[in-house]
Short mmCIF file of C-alpha atoms in Angstrom, two decimals:
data_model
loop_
_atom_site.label_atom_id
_atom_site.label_comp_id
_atom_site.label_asym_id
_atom_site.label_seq_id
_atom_site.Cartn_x
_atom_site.Cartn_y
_atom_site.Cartn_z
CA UNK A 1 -133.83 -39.77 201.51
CA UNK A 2 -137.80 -39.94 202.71
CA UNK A 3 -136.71 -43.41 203.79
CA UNK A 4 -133.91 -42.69 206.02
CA UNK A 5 -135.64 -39.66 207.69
CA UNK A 6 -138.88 -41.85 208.47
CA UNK A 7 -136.24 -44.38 210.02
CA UNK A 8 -135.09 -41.50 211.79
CA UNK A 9 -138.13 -40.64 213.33
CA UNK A 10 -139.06 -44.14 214.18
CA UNK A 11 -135.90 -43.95 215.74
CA UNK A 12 -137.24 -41.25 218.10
CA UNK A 13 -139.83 -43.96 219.63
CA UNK A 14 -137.39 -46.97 219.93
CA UNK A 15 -134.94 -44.56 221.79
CA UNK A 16 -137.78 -43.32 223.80
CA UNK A 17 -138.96 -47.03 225.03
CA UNK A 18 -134.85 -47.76 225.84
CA UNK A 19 -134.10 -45.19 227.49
CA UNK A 20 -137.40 -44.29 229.35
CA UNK A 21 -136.35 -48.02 231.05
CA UNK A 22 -133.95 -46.43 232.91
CA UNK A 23 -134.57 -42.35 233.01
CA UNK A 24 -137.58 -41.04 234.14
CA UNK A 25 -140.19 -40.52 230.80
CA UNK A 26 -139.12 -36.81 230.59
CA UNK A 27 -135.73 -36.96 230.54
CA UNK A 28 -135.97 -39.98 227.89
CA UNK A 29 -138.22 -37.64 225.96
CA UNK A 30 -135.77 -35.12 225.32
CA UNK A 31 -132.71 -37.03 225.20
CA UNK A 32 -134.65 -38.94 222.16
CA UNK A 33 -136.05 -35.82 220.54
CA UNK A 34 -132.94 -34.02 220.89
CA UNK A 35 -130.71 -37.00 219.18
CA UNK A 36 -133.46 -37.24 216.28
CA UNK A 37 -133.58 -33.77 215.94
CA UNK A 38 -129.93 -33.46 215.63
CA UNK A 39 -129.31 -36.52 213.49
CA UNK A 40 -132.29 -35.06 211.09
CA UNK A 41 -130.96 -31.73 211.26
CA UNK A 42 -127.40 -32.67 209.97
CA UNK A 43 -128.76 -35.05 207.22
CA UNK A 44 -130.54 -31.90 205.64
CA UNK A 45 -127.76 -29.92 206.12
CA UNK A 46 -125.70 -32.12 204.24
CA UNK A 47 -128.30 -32.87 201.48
CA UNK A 48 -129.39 -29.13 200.74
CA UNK A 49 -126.08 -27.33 201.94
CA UNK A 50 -128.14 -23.94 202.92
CA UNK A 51 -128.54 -23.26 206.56
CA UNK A 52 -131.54 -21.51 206.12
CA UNK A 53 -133.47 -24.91 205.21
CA UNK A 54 -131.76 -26.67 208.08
CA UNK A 55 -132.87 -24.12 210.84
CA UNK A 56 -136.51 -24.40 209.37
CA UNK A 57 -136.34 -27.74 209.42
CA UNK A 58 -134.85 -28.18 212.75
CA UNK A 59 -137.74 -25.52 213.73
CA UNK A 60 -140.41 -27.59 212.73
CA UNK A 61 -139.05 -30.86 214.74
CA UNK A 62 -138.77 -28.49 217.54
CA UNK A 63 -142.36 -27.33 217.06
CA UNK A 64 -143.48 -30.60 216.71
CA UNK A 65 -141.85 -32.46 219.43
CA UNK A 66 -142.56 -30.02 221.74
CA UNK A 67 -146.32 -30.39 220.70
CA UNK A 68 -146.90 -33.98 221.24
CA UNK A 69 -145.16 -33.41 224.23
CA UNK A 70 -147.60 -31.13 225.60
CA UNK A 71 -149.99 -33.65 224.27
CA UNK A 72 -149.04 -36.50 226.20
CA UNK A 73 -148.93 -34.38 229.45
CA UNK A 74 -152.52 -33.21 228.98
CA UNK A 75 -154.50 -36.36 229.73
CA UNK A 76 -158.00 -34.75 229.92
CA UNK A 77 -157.51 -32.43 226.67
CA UNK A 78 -155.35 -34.02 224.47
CA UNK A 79 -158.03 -34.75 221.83
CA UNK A 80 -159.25 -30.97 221.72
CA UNK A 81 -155.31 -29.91 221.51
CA UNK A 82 -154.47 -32.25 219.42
CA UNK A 83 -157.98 -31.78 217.15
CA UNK A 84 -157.20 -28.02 217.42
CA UNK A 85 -153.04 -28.93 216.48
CA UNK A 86 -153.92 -30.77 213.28
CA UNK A 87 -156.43 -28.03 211.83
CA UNK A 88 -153.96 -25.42 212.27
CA UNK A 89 -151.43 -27.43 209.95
CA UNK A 90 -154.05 -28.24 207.51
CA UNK A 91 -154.52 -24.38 207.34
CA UNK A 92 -150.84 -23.64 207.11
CA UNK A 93 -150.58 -26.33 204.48
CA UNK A 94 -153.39 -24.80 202.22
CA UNK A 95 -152.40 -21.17 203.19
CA UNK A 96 -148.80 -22.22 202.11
CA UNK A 97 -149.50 -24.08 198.72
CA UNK A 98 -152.50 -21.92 197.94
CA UNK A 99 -150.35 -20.48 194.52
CA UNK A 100 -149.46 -24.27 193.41
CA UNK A 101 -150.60 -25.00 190.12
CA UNK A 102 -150.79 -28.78 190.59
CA UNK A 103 -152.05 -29.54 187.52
CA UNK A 104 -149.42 -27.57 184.88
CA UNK A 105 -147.68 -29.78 182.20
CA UNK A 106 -143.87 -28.59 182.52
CA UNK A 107 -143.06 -30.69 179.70
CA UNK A 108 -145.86 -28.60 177.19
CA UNK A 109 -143.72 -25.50 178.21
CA UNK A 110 -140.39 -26.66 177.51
CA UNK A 111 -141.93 -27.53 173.98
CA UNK A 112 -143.42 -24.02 173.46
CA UNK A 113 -139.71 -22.53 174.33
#
C-alpha cells in the first residue's frame, strides 16, 4: 500500500512535466495535483472504508499541494517558507504522538492477560 501511494505521488511530477509541455505551469499544476489527489483519495477510501480518514487525508494533500505551490511561486522566500513549513510539521508531529509509548512490549501484555 506505501508502495503504490509513493508511485502515486511520483505520479504527480511525471504528470506535471507532460502536461506543463503543453498547458501553461499552473494549469498543469492543478490538473496533476487534482488527479493525484483524487486517485489517492479513492485508494484510502477503499482500503479504510471510513470517510472520515479519506477527507483527512484528502485534507492533508490539499494542504500540502497547495504549500509547495506557494513555494514555487515565491522565488525570493521560499527557503524561509519552506524552513518555517517544515518546523511547523515537526511540531504537529511531536504535538500529535506526544502520548506514544514507543517502546511498550504488546506481546508482555497479552501474556499477563
Amino acid at each position: 500500500q506505501y508502495l503504490l501511494i509513493g508511485f502515486g505521488i511520483v505520479l504527480f511530477y511525471i504528470l506535471l512535466l507532460s502536461i506543463s509541455e503543453h498547458l501553461n505551469f499552473d494549469g498543469a499544476y492543478w490538473i496533476s495535483c487534482s488527479a493525484v489527489m483524487i486517485l489517492i483519495s479513492l485508494y484510502t477510501q477503499s482500503m479504510f472504508r471510513r470517510i472520515k480518514i479519506t477527507l483527512l487525508i484528502a485534507t492533508i494533500l490539499t494542504t500540502l499541494y497547495i504549500f509547495f505551490y506557494s513555494l514555487l511561486q515565491l522565488q525570493d522566500y521560499s527557503l524561509l517558507m519552506g524552513s518555517i513549513g517544515l518546523f511547523i510539521i515537526l511540531a504537529i508531529t511531536m504535538y500529535m504522538t506526544r502520548n506514544i509509548d514507543w517502546y511498550k512490549d504488546e506481546s508482555v501484555k497479552e501474556i499477563q492477560d
